[in-house]
Short mmCIF file of C-alpha atoms in Angstrom, two decimals:
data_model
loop_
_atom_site.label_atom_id
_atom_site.label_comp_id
_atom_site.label_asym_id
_atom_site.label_seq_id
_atom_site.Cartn_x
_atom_site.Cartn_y
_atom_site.Cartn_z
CA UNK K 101 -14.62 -32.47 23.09
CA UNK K 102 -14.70 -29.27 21.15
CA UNK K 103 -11.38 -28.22 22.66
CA UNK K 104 -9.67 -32.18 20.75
CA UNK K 105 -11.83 -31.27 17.95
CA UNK K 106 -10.19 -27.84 17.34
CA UNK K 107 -6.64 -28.95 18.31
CA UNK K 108 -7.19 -32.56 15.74
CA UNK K 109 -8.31 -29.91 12.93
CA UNK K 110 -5.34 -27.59 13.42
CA UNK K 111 -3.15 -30.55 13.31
CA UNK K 112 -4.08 -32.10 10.13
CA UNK K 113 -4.32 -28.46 8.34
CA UNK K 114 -0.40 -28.03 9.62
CA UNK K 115 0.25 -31.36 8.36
CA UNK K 116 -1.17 -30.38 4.99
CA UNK K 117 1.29 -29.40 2.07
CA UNK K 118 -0.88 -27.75 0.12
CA UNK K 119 -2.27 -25.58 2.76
CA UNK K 120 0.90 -24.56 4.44
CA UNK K 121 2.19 -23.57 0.53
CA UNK K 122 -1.39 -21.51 0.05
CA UNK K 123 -1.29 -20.21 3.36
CA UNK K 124 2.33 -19.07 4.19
CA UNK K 125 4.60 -19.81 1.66
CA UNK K 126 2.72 -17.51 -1.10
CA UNK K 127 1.53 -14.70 0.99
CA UNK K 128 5.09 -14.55 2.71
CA UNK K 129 6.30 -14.40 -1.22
CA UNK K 130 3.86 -11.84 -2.33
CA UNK K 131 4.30 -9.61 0.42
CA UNK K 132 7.74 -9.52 0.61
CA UNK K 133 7.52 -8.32 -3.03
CA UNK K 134 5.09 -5.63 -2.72
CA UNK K 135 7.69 -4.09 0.60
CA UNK K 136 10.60 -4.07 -2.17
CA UNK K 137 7.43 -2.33 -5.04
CA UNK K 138 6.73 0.09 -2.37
CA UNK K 139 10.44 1.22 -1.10
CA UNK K 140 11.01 1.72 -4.56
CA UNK K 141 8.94 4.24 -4.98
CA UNK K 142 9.86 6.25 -2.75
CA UNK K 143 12.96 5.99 -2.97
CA UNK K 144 15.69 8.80 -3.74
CA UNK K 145 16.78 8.86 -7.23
CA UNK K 146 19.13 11.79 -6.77
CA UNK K 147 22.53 9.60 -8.21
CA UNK K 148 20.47 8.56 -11.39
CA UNK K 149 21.64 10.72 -14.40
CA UNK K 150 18.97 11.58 -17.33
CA UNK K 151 20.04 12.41 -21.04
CA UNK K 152 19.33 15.87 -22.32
CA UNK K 153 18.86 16.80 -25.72
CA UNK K 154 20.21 20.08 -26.50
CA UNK K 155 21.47 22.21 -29.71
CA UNK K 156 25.05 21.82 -30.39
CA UNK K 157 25.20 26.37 -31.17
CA UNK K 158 23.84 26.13 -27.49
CA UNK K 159 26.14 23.97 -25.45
CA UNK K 160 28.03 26.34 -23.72
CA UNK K 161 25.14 28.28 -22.23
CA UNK K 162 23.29 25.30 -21.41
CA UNK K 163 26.58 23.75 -19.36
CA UNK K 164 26.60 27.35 -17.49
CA UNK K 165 22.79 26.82 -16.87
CA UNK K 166 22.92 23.28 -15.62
CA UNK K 167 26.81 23.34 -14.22
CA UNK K 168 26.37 21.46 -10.55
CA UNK K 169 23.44 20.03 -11.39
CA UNK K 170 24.27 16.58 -11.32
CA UNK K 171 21.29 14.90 -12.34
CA UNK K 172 21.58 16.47 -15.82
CA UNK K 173 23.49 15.05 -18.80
CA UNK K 174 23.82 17.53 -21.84
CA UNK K 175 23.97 15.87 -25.54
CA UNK K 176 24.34 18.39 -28.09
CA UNK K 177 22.38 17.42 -31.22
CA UNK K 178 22.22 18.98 -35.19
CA UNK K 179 19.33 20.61 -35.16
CA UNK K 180 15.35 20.52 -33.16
CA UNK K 181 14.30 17.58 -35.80
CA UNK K 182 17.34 15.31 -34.06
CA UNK K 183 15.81 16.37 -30.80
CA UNK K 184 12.16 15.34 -30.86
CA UNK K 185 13.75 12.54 -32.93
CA UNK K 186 15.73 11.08 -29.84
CA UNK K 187 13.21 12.20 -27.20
CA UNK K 188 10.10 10.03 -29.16
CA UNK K 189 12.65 6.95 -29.53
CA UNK K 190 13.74 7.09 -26.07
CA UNK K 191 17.72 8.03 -26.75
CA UNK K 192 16.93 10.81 -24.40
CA UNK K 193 14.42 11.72 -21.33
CA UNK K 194 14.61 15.44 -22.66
CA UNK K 195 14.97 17.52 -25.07
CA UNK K 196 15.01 21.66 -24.49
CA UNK K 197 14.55 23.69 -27.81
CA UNK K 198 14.87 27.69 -27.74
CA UNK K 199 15.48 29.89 -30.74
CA UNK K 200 18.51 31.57 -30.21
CA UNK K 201 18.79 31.13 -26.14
CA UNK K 202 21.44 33.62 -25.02
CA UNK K 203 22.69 34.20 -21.24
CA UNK K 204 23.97 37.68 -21.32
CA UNK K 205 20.73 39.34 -23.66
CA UNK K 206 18.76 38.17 -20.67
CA UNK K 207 19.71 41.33 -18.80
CA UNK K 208 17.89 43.61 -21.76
CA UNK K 209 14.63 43.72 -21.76
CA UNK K 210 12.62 40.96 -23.45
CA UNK K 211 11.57 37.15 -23.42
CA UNK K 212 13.46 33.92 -24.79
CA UNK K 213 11.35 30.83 -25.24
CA UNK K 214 12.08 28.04 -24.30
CA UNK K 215 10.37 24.81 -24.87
CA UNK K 216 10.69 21.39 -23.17
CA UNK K 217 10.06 18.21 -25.18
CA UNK K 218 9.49 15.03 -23.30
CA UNK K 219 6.89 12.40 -22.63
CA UNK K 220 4.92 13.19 -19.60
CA UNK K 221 3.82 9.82 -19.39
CA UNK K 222 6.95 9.00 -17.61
CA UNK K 223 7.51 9.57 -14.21
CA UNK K 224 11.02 9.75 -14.75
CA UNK K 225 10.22 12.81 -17.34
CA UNK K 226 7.89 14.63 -15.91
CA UNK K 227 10.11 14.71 -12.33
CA UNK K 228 13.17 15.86 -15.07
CA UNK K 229 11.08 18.26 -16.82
CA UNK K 230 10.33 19.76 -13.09
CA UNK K 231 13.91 20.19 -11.94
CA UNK K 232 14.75 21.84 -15.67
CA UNK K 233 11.96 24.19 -15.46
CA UNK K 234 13.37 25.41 -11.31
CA UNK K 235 16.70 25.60 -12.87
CA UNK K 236 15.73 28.24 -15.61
CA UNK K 237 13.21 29.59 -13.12
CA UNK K 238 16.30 30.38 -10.93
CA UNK K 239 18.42 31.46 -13.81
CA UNK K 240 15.25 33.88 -14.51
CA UNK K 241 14.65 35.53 -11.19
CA UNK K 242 18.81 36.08 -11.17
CA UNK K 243 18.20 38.66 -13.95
CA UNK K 244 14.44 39.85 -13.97
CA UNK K 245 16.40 41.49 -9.73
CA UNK K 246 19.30 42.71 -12.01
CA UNK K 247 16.70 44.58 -14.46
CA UNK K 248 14.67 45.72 -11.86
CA UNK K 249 17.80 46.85 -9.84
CA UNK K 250 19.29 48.65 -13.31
CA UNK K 251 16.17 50.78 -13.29
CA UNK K 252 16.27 51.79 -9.74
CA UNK K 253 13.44 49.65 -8.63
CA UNK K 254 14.02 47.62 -5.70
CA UNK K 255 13.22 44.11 -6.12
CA UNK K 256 11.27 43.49 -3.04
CA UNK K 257 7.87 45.29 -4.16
CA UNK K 258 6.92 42.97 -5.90
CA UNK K 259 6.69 40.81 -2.86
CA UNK K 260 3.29 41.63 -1.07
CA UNK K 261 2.86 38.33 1.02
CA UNK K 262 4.30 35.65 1.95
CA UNK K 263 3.12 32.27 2.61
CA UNK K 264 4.15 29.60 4.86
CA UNK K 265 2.59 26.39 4.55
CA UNK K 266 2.93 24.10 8.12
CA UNK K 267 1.51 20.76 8.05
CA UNK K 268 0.63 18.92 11.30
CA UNK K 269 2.90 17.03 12.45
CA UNK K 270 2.95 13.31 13.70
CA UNK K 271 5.61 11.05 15.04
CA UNK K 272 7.27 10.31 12.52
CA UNK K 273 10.67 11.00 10.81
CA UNK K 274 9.97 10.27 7.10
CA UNK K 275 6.15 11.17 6.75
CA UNK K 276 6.01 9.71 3.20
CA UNK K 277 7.56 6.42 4.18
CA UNK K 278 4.90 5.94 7.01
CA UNK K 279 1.92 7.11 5.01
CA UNK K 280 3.02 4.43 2.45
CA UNK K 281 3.83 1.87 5.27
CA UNK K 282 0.14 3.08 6.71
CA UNK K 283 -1.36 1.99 3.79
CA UNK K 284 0.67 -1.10 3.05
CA UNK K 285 0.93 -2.87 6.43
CA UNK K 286 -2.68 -3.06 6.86
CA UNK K 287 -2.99 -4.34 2.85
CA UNK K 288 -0.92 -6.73 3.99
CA UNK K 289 -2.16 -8.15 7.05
CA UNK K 290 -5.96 -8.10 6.05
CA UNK K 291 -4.64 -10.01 2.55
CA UNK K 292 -2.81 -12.38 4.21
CA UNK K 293 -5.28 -13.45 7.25
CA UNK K 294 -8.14 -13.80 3.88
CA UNK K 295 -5.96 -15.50 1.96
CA UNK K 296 -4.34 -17.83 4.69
CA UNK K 297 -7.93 -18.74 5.78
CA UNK K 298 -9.26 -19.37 2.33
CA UNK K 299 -7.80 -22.83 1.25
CA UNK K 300 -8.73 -24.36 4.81
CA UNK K 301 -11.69 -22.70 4.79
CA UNK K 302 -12.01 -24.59 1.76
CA UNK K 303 -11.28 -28.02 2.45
CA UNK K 304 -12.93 -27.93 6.13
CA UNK K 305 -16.75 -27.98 4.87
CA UNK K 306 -16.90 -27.88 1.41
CA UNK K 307 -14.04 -30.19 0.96
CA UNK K 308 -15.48 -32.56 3.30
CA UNK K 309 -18.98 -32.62 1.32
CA UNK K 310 -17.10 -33.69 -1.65
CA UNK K 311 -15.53 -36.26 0.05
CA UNK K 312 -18.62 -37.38 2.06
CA UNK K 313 -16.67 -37.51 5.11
CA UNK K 314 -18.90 -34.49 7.12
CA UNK K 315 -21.82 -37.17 7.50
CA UNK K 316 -19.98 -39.22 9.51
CA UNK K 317 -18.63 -36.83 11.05
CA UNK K 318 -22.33 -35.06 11.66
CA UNK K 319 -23.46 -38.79 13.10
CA UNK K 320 -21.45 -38.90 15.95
CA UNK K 321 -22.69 -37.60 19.27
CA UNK K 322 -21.35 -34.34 19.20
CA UNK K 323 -23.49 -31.17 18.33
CA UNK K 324 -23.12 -29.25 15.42
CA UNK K 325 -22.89 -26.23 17.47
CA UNK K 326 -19.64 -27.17 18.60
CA UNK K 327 -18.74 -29.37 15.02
CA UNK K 328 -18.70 -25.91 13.93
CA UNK K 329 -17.43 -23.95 16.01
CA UNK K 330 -14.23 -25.72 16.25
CA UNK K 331 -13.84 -25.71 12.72
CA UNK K 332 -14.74 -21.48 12.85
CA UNK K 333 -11.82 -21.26 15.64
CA UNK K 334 -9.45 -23.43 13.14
CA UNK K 335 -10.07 -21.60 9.75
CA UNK K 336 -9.60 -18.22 12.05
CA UNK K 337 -6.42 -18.95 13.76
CA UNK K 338 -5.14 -20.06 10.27
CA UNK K 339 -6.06 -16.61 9.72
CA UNK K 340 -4.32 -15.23 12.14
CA UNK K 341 -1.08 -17.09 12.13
CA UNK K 342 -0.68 -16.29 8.15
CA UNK K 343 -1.55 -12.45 9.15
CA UNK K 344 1.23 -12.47 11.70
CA UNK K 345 3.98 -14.60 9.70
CA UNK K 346 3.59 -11.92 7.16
CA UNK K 347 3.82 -9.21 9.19
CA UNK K 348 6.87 -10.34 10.38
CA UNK K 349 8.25 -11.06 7.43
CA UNK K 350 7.60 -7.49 5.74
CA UNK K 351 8.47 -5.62 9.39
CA UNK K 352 11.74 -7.66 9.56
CA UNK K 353 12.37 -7.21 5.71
CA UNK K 354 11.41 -3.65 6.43
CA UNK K 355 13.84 -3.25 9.06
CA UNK K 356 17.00 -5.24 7.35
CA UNK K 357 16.21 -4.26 3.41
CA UNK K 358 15.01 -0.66 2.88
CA UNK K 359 16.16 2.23 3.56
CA UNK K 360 12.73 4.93 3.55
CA UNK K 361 10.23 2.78 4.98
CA UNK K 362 12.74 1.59 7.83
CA UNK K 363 12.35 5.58 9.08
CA UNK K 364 8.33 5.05 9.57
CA UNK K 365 9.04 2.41 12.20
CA UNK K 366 10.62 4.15 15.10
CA UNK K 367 8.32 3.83 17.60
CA UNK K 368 9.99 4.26 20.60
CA UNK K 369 8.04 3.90 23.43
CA UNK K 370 4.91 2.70 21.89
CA UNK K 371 6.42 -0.19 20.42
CA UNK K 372 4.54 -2.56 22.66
CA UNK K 373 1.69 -1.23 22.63
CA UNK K 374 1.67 -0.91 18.90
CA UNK K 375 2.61 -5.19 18.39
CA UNK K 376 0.09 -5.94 21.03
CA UNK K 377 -2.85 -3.80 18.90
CA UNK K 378 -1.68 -5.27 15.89
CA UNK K 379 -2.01 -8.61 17.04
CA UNK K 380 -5.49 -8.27 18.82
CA UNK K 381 -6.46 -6.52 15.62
CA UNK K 382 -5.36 -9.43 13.34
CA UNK K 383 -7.27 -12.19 16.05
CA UNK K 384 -10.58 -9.90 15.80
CA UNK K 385 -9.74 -9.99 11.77
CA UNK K 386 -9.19 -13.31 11.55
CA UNK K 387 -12.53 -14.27 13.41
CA UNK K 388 -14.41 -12.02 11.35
CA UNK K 389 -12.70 -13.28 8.02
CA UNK K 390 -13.45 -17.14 9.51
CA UNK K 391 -16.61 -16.39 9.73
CA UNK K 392 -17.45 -15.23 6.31
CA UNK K 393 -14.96 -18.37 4.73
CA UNK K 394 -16.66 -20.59 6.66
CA UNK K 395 -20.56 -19.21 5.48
CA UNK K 396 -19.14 -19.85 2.09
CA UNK K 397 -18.07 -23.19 2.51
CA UNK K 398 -21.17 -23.94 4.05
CA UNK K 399 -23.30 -22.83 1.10
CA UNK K 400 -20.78 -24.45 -1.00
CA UNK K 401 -20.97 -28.34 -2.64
CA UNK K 402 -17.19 -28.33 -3.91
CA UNK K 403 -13.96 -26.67 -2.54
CA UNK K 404 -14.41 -24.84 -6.53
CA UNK K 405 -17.36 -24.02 -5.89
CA UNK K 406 -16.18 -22.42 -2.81
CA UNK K 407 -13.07 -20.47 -4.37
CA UNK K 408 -14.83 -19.09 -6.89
CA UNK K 409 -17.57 -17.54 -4.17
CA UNK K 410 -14.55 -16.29 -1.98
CA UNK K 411 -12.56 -15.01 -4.22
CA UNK K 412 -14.68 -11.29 -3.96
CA UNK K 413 -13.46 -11.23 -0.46
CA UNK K 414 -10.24 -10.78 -1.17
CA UNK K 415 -10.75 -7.73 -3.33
CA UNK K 416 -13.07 -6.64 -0.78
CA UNK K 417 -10.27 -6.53 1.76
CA UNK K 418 -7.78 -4.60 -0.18
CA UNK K 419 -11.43 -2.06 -1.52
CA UNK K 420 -10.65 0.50 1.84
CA UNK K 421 -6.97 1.08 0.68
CA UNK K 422 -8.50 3.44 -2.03
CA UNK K 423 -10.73 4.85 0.07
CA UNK K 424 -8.61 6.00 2.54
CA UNK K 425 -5.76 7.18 0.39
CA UNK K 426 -6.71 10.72 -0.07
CA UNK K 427 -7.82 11.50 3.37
CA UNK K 428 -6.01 12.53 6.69
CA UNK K 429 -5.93 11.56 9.96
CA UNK K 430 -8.02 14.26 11.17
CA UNK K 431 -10.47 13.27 8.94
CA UNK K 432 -11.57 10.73 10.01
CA UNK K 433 -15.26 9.89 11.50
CA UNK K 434 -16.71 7.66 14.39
CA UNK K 435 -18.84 5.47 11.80
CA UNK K 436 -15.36 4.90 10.16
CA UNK K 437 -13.90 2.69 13.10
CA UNK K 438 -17.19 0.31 13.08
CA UNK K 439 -17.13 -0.08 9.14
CA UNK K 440 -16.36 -3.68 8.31
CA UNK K 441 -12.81 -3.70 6.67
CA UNK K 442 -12.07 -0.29 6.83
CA UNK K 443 -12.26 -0.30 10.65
CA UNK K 444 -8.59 -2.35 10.59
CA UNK K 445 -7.41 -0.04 7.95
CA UNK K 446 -8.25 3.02 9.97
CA UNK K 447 -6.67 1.90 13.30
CA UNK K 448 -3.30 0.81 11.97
CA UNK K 449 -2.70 4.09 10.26
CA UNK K 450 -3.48 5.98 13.33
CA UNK K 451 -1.18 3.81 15.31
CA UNK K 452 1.88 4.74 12.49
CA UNK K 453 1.08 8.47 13.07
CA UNK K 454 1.67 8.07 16.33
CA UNK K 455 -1.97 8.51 17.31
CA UNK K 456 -3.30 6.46 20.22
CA UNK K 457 -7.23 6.51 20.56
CA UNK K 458 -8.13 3.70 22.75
CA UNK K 459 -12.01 4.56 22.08
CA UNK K 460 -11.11 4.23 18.02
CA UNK K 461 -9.05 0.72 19.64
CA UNK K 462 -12.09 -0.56 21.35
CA UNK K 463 -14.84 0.26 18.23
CA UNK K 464 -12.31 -1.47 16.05
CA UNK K 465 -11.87 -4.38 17.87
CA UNK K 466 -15.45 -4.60 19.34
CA UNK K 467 -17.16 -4.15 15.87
CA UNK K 468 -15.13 -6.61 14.31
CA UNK K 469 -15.77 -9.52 16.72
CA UNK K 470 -19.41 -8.75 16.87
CA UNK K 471 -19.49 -9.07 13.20
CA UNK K 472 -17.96 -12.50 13.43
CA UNK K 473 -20.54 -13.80 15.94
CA UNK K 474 -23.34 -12.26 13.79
CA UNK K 475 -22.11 -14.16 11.17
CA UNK K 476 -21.31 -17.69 12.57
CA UNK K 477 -24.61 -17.18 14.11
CA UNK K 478 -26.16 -17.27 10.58
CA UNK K 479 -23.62 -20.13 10.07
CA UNK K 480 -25.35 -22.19 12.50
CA UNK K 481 -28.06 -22.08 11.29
CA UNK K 482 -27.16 -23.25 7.81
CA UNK K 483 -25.37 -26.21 9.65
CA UNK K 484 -28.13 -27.38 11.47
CA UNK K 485 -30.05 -27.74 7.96
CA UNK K 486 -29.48 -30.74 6.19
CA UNK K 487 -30.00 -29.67 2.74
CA UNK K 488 -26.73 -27.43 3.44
CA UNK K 489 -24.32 -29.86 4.74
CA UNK K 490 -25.44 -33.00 3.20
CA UNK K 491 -23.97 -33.47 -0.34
CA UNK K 492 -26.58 -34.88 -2.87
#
């Protein structure tokens, strides 16, 4: 009976508009959009070209300074009023304003100035004003050897030490792509599963108070126990199947529209593995998420009254994402993999490093489903109460 119950309730949600719009439709939508956000940031802007502001009496050494550099575009202006003119209205990214700069006094002793006008509010800027400032840095370590060398100093005292920074490595061709995509695919999947659940969640209790159609249905002969427990396993698979059509959407998108975060998914052997964790993961999710819809709903007397109480859960999924930026794999603690929320978080980006912990699995997944049951426990218990599921 529970088993017709379930498959009758998945049924009518699938035949439902409105919840195959909220469910897949949006989320596929929204996700797809936040793939394209996220390639674009890190993607190369080496072919853009940025204005820079310059005196016309320097032109010529400027062009020597910045010749190959093609990144750069020299305008040559009146005077230092036209540049901070142009740089504040946004005619050019940059301006560079020296007193007199001069290529061939730099091999006499003494300093030029050299100041570098731009709005470091801008990414765009502040990246420019970085590859100007290397550029003269080069341009100055060219002729601070030459004056060292004219005195008869060698230029390699004043190198004491040198440092070599090595980072750990992972598998993984384009770190920065997969740290983003470590970040963003499990964004993505715990969004989607909370907000595929959500309307269904919705209209499956709370709805059906509003309606007065869950007395009748609470008068027939079957138990609540199972009433409920059907309608826990439809609200969860929901879940689940808006978790996975996203996925696929943003790992196909992934694979066919970006360039950088295409390089974080070459898993070679481990791609199996890898789909077959992130689809236990996203069942375990889903269950857990179900669980916590379907309390709501329960406590709930209208399907409003129930989106505005589950509306914190969907922040709440997206909360670890800032938690977990800053740190590293390594990291990482046991309590971290039992955490509600971040558990998922923490076990995807491991599994995009190329790191394969089936203890850190097994916590995950464990936790997570324990969780659920704790919480439909509490759920039945509500549901056996009349004063929560009969509407007044």
């Amino acid at each position: 009976m529970m088993w017709r119950m379930y498959v009758k309730e998945i049924t009518d949600a699938l035949r439902d508009r409105r919840t195959l719009v909220l469910t897949f439709l949006i989320p596929i939508f929204t996700m797809s959009a936040l793939v394209l956000f996220y390639e674009s940031m890190i993607s190369d802007n080496s072919d853009e070209t940025y204005q820079v502001a310059v005196l016309k009496s320097e032109m010529k050494e400027m062009e020597q300074v910045f010749a190959g550099v093609d990144q750069v575009e020299l305008s040559k202006v009146n005077d230092v009023g036209d540049i901070r003119t142009g740089v504040e209205e946004g005619e050019y990214k940059l301006g560079i304003i020296t007193s007199g700069f001069s290529i061939d006094s730099l091999a006499e002793e003494g300093i030029q100035e050299i100041t570098l006008h731009g709005d470091s509010t801008s990414t765009d800027t502040s990246t420019l004003m970085s590859l100007v400032e290397n550029q003269f840095n080069v341009l100055e370590q060219q002729y601070v050897e030459e004056r060292l060398t004219s005195n008869g100093v060698n230029s390699s005292v004043l190198e004491a030490i040198v440092v070599n920074a090595e980072s750990v490595e992972y598998n993984s061709d384009n770190l920065t792509a997969t740290l983003m995509l470590a970040y963003l695919l499990p964004m993505l999947v715990s969004i989607s599963v909370a907000t595929g659940a959500m309307p269904i969640s919705a209209d499956i209790i709370a709805g059906e108070k509003e309606r007065k159609t869950l007395e009748a249905l609470l008068m027939t002969p079957v138990s609540r126990s199972k009433v409920l427990i059907s309608k826990w396993l439809t609200v969860s698979t929901i879940g689940f199947l808006a978790g996975v059509t996203s996925l696929t959407i943003v790992v196909v998108e992934t694979f066919f529209f970006t360039d950088n975060l295409q390089e974080a998914l070459t898993f070679e052997d481990n791609l199996g593995f890898i789909i077959l964790s992130f689809v236990l993961l996203a069942i375990g999710f889903g269950m857990f998420i179900g669980a916590i819809l379907i309390v709501i709903s329960i406590l709930s007397k209208t399907v409003k009254e129930m989106n505005s109480y589950a509306s914190p859960v969907i922040m709440i999924t997206v909360a670890p994402t800032f938690f977990l930026m800053s740190r590293g794999a390594n990291e990482v603690a046991t309590i971290d993999f039992v955490v509600p929320f971040m558990s998922i978080y923490m076990i995807l980006k491991e599994l995009l490093l190329g790191i394969t912990d089936f203890t850190h699995i097994g916590l995950a997944l464990g936790s997570t489903l324990l969780y659920g049951i704790i919480i439909i426990f509490i759920g039945r218990v509500l549901f056996h109460k009349d004063r929560w599921v009969v509407s007044s």
